[in-house]
mmCIF file of C-alpha atoms in Angstrom:
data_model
loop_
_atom_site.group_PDB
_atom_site.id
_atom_site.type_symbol
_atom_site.label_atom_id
_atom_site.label_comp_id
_atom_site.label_asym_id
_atom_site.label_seq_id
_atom_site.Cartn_x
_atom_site.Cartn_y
_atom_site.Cartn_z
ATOM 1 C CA UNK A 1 0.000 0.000 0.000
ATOM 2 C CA UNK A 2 1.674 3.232 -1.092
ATOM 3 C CA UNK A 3 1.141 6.216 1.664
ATOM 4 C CA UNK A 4 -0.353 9.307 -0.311
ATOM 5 C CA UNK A 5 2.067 11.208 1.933
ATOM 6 C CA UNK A 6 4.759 9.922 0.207
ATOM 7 C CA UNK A 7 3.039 11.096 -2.833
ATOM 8 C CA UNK A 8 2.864 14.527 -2.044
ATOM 9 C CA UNK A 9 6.317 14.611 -0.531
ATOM 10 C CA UNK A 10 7.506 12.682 -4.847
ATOM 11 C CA UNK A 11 5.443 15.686 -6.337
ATOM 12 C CA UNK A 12 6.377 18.340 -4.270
ATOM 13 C CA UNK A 13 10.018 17.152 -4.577
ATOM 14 C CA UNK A 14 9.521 16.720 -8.945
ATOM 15 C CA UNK A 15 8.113 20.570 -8.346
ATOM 16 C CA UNK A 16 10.529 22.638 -6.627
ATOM 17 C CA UNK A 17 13.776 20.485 -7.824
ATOM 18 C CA UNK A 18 15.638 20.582 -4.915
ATOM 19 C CA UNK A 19 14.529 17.899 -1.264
ATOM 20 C CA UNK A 20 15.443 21.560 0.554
ATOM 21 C CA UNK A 21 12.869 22.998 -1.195
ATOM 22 C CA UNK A 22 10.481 20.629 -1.234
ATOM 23 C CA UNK A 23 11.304 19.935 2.977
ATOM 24 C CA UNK A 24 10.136 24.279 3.075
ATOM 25 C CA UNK A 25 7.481 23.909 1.329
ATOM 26 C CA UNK A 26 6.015 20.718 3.244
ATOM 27 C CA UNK A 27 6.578 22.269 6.522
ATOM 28 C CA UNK A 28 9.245 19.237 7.004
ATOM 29 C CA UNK A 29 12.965 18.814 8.041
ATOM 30 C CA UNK A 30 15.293 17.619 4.428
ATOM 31 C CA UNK A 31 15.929 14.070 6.116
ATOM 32 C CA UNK A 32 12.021 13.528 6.426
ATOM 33 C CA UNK A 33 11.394 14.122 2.867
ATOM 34 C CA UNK A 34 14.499 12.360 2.432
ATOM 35 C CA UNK A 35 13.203 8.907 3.891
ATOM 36 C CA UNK A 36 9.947 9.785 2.372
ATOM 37 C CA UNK A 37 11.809 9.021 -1.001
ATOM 38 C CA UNK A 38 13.553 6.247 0.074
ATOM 39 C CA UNK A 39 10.128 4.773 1.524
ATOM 40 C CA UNK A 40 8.435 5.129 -1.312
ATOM 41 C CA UNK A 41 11.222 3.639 -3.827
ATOM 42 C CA UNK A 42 11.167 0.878 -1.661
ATOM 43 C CA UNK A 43 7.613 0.912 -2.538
ATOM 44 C CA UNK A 44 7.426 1.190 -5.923
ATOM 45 C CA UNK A 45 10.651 -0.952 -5.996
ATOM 46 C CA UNK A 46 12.602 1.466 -8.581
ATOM 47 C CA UNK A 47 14.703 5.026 -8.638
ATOM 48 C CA UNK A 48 12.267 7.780 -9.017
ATOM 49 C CA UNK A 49 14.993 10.653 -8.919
ATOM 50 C CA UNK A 50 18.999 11.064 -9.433
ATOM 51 C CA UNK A 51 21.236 13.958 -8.441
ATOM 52 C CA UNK A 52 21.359 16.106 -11.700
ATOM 53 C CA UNK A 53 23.728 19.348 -10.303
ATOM 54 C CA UNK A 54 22.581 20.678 -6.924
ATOM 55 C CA UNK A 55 18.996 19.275 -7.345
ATOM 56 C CA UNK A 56 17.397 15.950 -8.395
ATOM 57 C CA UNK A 57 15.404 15.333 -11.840
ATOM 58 C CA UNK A 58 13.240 12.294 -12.153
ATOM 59 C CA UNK A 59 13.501 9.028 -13.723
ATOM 60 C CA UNK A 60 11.698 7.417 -16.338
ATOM 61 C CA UNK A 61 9.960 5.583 -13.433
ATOM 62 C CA UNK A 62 9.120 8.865 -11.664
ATOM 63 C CA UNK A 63 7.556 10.033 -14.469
ATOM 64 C CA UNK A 64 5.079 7.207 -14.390
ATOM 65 C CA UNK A 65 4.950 7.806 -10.681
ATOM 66 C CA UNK A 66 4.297 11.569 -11.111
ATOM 67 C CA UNK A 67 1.328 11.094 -13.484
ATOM 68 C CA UNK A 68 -0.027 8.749 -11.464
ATOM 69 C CA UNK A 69 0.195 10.563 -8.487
ATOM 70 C CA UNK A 70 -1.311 13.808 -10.118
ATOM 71 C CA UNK A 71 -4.489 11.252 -10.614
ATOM 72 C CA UNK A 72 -4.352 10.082 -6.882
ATOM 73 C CA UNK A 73 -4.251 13.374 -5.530
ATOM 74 C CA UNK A 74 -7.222 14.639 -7.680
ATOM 75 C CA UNK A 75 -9.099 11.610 -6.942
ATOM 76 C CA UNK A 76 -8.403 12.722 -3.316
ATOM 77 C CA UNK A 77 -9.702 16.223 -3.740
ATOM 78 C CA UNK A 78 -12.789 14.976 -5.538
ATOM 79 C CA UNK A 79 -13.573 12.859 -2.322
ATOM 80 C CA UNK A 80 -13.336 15.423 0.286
ATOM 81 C CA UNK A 81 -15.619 17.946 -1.945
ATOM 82 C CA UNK A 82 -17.827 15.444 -1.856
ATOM 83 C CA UNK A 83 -18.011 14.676 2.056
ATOM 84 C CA UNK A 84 -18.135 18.415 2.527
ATOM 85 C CA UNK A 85 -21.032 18.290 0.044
ATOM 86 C CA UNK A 86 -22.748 15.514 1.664
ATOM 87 C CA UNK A 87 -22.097 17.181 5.174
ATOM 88 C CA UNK A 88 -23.297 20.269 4.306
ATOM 89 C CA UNK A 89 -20.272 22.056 3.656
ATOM 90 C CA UNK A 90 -21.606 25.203 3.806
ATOM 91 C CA UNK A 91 -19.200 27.037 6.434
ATOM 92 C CA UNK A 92 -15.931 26.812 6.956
ATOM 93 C CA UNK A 93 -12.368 28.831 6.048
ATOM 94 C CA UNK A 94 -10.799 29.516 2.135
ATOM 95 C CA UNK A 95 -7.246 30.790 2.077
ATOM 96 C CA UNK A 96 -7.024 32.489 -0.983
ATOM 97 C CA UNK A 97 -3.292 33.495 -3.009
ATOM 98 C CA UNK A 98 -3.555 36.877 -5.151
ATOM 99 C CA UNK A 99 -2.049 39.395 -6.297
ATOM 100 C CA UNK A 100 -2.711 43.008 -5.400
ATOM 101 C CA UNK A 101 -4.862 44.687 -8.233
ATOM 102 C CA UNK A 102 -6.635 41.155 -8.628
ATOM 103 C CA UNK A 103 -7.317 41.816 -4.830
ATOM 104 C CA UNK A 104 -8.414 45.467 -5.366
ATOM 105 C CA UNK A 105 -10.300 44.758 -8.634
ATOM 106 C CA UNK A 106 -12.280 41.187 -8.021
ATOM 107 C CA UNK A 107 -11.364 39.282 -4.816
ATOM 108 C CA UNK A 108 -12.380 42.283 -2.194
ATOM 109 C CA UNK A 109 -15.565 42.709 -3.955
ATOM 110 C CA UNK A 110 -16.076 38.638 -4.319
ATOM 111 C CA UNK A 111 -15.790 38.999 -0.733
ATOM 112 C CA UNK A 112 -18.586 41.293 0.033
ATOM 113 C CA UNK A 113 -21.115 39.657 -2.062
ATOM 114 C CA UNK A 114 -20.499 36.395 -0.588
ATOM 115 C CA UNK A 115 -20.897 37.841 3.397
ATOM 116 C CA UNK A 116 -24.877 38.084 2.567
ATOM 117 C CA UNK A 117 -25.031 35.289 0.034
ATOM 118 C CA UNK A 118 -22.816 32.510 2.209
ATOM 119 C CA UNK A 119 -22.483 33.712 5.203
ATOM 120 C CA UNK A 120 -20.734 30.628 6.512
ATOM 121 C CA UNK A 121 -17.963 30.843 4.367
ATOM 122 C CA UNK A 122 -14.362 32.891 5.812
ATOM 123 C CA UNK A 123 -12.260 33.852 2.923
ATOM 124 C CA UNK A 124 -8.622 34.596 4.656
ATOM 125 C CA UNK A 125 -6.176 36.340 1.731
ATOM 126 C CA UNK A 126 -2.316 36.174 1.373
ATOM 127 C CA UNK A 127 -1.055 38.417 -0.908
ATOM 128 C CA UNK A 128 1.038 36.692 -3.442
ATOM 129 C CA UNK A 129 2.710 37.487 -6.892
ATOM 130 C CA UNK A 130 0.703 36.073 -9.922
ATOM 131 C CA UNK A 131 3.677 32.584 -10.055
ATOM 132 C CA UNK A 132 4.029 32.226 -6.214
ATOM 133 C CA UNK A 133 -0.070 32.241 -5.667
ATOM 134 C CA UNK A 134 0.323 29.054 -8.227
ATOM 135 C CA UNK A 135 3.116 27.300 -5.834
ATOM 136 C CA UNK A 136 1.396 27.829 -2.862
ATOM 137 C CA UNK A 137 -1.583 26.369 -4.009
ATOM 138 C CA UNK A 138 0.053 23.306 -5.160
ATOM 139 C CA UNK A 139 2.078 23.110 -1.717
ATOM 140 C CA UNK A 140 -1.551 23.257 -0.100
ATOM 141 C CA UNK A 141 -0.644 26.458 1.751
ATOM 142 C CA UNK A 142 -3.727 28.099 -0.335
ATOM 143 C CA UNK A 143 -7.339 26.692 -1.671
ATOM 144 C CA UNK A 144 -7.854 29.095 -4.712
ATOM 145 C CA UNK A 145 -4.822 31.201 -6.399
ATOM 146 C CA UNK A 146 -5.847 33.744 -8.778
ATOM 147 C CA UNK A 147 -2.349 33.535 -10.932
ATOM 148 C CA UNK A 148 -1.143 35.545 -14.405
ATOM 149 C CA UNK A 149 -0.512 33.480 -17.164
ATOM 150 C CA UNK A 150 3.268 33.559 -18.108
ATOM 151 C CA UNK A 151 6.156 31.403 -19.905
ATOM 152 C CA UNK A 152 7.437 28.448 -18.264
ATOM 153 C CA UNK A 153 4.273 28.661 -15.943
ATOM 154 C CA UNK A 154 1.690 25.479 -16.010
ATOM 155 C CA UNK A 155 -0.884 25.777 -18.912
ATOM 156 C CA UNK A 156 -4.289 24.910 -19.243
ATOM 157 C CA UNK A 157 -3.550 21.236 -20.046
ATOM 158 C CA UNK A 158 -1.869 20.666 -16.541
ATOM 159 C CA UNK A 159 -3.269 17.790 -14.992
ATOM 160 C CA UNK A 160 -2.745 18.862 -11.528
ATOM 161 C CA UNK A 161 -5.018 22.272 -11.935
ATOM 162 C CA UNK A 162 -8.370 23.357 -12.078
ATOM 163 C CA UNK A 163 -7.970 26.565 -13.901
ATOM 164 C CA UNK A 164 -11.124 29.070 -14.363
ATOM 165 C CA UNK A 165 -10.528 31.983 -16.715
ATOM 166 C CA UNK A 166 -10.997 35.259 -15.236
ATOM 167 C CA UNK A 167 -10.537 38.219 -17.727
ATOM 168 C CA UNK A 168 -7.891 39.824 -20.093
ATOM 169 C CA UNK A 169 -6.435 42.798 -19.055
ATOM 170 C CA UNK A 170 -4.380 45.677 -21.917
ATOM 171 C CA UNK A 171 -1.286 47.270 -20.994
ATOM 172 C CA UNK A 172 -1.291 50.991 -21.154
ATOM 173 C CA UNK A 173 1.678 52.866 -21.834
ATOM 174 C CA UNK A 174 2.748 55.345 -19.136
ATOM 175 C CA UNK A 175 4.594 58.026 -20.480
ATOM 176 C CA UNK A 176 6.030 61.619 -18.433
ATOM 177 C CA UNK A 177 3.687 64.284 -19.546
ATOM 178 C CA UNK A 178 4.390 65.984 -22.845
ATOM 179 C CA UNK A 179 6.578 63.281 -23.994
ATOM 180 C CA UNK A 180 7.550 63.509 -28.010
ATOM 181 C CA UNK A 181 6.105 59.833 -28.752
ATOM 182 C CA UNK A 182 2.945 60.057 -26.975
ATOM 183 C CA UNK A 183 0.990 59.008 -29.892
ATOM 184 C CA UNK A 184 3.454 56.428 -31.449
ATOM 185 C CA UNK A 185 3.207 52.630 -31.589
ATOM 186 C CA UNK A 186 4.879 50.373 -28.890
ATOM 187 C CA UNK A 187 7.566 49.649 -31.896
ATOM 188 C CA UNK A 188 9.514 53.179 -31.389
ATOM 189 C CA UNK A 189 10.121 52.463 -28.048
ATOM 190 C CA UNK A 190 13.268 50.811 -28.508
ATOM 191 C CA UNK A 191 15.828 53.409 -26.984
ATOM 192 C CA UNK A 192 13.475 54.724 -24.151
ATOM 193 C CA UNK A 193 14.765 54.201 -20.799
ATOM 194 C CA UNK A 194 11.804 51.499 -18.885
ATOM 195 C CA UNK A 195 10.902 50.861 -15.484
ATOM 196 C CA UNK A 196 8.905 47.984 -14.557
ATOM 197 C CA UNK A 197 8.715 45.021 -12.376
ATOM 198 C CA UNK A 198 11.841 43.029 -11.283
ATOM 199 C CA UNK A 199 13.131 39.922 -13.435
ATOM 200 C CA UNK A 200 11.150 36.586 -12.320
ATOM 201 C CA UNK A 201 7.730 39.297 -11.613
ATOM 202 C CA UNK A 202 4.936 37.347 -14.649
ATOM 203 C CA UNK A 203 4.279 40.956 -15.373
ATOM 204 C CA UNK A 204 8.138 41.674 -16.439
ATOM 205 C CA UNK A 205 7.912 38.905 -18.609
ATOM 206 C CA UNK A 206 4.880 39.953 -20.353
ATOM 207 C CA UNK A 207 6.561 43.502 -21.094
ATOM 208 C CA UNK A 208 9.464 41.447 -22.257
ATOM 209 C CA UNK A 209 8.173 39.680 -24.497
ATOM 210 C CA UNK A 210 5.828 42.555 -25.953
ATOM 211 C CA UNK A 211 8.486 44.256 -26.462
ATOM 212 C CA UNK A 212 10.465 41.746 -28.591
ATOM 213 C CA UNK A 213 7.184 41.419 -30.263
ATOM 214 C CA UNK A 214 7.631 44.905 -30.978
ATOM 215 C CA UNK A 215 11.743 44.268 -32.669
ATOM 216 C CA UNK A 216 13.240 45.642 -29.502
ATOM 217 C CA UNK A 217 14.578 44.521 -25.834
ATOM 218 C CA UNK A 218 13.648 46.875 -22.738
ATOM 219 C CA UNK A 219 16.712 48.372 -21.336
ATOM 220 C CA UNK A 220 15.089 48.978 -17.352
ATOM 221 C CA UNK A 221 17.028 50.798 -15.627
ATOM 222 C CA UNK A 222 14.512 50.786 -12.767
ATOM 223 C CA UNK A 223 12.595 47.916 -10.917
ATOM 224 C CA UNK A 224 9.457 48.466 -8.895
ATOM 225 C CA UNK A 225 7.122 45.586 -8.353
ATOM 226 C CA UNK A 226 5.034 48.512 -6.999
ATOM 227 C CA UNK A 227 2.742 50.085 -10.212
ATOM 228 C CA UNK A 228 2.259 53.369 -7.719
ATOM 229 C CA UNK A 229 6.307 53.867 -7.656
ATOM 230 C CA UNK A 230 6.468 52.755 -11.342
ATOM 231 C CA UNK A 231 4.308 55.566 -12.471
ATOM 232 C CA UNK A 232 5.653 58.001 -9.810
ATOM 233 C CA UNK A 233 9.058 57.211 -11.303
ATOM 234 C CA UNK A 234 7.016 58.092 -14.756
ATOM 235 C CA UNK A 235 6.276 61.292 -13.672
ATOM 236 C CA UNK A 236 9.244 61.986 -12.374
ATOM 237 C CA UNK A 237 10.828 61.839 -16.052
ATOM 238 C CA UNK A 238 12.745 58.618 -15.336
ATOM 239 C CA UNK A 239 11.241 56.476 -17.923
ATOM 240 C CA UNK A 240 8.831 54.823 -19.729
ATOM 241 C CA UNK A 241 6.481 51.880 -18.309
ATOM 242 C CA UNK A 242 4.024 49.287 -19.471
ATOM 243 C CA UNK A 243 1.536 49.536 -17.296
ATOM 244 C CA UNK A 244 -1.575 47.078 -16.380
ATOM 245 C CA UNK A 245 -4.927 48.817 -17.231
ATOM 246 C CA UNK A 246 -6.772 47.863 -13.671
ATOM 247 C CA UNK A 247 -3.602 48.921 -11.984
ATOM 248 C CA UNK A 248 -4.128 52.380 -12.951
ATOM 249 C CA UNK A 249 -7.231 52.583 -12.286
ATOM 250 C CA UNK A 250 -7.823 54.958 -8.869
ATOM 251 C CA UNK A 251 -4.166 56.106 -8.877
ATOM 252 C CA UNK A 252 -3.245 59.673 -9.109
ATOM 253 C CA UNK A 253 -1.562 60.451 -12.196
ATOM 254 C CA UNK A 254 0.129 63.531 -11.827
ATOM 255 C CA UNK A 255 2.808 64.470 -14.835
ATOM 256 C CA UNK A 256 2.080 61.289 -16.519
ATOM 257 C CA UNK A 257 0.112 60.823 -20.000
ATOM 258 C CA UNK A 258 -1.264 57.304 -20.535
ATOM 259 C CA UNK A 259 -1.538 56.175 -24.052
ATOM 260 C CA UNK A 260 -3.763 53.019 -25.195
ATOM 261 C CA UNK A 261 -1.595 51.233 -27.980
ATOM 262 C CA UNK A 262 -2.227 48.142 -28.853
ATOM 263 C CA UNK A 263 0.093 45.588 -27.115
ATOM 264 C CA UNK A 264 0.232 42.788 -24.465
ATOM 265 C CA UNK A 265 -2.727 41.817 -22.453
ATOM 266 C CA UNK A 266 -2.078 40.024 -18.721
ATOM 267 C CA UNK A 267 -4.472 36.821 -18.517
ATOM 268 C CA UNK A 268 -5.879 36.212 -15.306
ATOM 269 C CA UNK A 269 -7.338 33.192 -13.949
ATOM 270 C CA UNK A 270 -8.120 31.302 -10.875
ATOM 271 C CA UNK A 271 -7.072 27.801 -10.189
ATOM 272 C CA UNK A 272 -7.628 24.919 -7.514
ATOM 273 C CA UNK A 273 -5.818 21.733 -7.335
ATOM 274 C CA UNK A 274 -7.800 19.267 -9.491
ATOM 275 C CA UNK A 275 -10.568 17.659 -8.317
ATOM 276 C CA UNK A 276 -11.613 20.477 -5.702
ATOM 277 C CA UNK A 277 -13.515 22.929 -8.389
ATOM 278 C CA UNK A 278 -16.915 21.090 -7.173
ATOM 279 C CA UNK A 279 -16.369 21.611 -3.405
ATOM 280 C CA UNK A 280 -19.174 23.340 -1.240
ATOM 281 C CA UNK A 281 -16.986 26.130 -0.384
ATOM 282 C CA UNK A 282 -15.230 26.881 -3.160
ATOM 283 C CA UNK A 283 -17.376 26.698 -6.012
ATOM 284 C CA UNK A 284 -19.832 29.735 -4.815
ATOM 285 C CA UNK A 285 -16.312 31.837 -4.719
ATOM 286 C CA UNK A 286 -15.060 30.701 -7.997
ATOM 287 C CA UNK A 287 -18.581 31.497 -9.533
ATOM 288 C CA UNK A 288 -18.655 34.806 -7.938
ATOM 289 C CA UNK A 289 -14.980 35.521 -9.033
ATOM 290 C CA UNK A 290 -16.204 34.809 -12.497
ATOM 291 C CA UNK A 291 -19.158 36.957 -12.345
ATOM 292 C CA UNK A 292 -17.526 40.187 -11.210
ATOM 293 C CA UNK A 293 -14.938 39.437 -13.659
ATOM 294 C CA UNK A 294 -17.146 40.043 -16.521
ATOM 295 C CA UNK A 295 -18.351 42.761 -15.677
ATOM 296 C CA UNK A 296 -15.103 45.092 -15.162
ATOM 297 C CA UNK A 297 -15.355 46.850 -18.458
ATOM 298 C CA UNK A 298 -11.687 46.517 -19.561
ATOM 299 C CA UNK A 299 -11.529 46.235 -22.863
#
């Protein structure tokens, strides 16, 4: 009988790379996901992982293992929504992982309509970048993550997700007021000086890659994961910024001019670990989520 511990500890192990990481993320010492591993080779009766430069990678027989265990584990989730179903399930705590204008813009306001229409139902928020809400959710440290689509991140077809598509949000461009291109297409860009979120934020990465849509890299010679100090920098005359539309929303925008061109869009969803999109308590969140989505006028 293989111990579905075990198969969290292979998964979360064939996620982060490293048995230190994995160990953080599990709430566990190294050696205990260490003999975890051993365990559950002894199990299976095959090497699931071998050292590949400071972390591990796994073996043709941890793949097997891995897709298998993605099954298991939605199986699992499947099973509890229904016992919550069957016992009600009507009250109890949601930890959800977003980022900030997602908070501003749908969770907060998710929030308040559920307090009359499910009263039972405690939504506790951790403010979370739009990768790290998707890593916390698969560690189990969150119940919902309302994540930015990015390269290198899971896609739709990833069996260990639920993923619910939220809305598409356009870029502006923030430019210091009076600036010569205001009215010129993303393309002439090339030799501005940017500001925008650090390397490894999904948002740099979609301004990256707009931009070498656009025949140019960004040059950013300032990093703000904070849109207010980006487009106070703006104003100040230090650059030029990409900007997302909902982020600007309610911010003052003194010395700035904010120009509509056509460009990247960031595309938010929200995502539960597979299996747990039916459960009592989360699906009246996801389906208000997705109703105040639609109707933020974005576009």
């Amino acid at each position: 009988m293989i111990d579905t511990r075990r198969l969290r500890t292979l998964r979360a192990v064939a996620d982060h790379g490293t048995v230190t990481a994995a160990a953080a993320a599990l709430h566990l010492t190294p050696s205990a996901v260490s003999q975890q591993l051993v365990a559950l080779e002894h199990e299976v009766g095959h090497r699931l992982f071998v050292r590949d430069g400071r972390g591990v990678r796994l073996t043709a027989v941890g793949k097997i293992m891995i897709g298998h265990t993605n099954e298991v584990l939605a199986q699992l989730e499947r099973a509890k929504a229904e016992v919550a179903a069957y016992s009600d399930g009507t009250a109890g705590e949601v930890t959800v992982a977003c980022f900030a204008t997602a908070i501003s813009a749908v969770l907060s306001p998710a929030i308040t309509s559920l307090r009359a229409a499910a009263p039972g139902l405690q939504v506790r928020v951790r403010d979370a970048e739009g990768d790290q809400s998707l890593t916390m959710l698969l560690d189990g440290e969150a119940d919902v993550a309302i994540a930015v689509e990015y390269r290198g991140g899971p896609d739709a077809a990833d069996r260990r997700l639920y993923r619910l598509p939220l809305y598409a949000e356009p870029f502006d461009l923030v430019l210091p007021e009076g600036h010569a291109l205001a009215a010129a297409p993303l393309s002439a860009f090339g030799e501005q000086t940017w500001i925008g979120p650090y390397p490894g934020n999904p948002v740099h990465d979609v301004i990256a890659f707009a931009c070498e849509q656009a025949g140019f890299t960004p040059r950013f010679a300032h990093c703000s994961d904070d849109f207010r100090a980006v487009v106070a920098l703006v104003g100040a005359g230090s650059g030029v910024a990409l900007v997302p539309r909902l982020a600007l929303r309610d911010m003052a925008l003194s010395g700035v001019t904010i120009h509509h061109t056509p460009g990247p869009e960031r595309r938010v969803f929200a995502a539960v670990r597979r299996g747990a999109d039916s459960h009592p308590l989360l699906r009246p969140l996801l389906d208000t989520l997705r109703e105040i989505a639609s109707s933020l006028g974005i576009g």
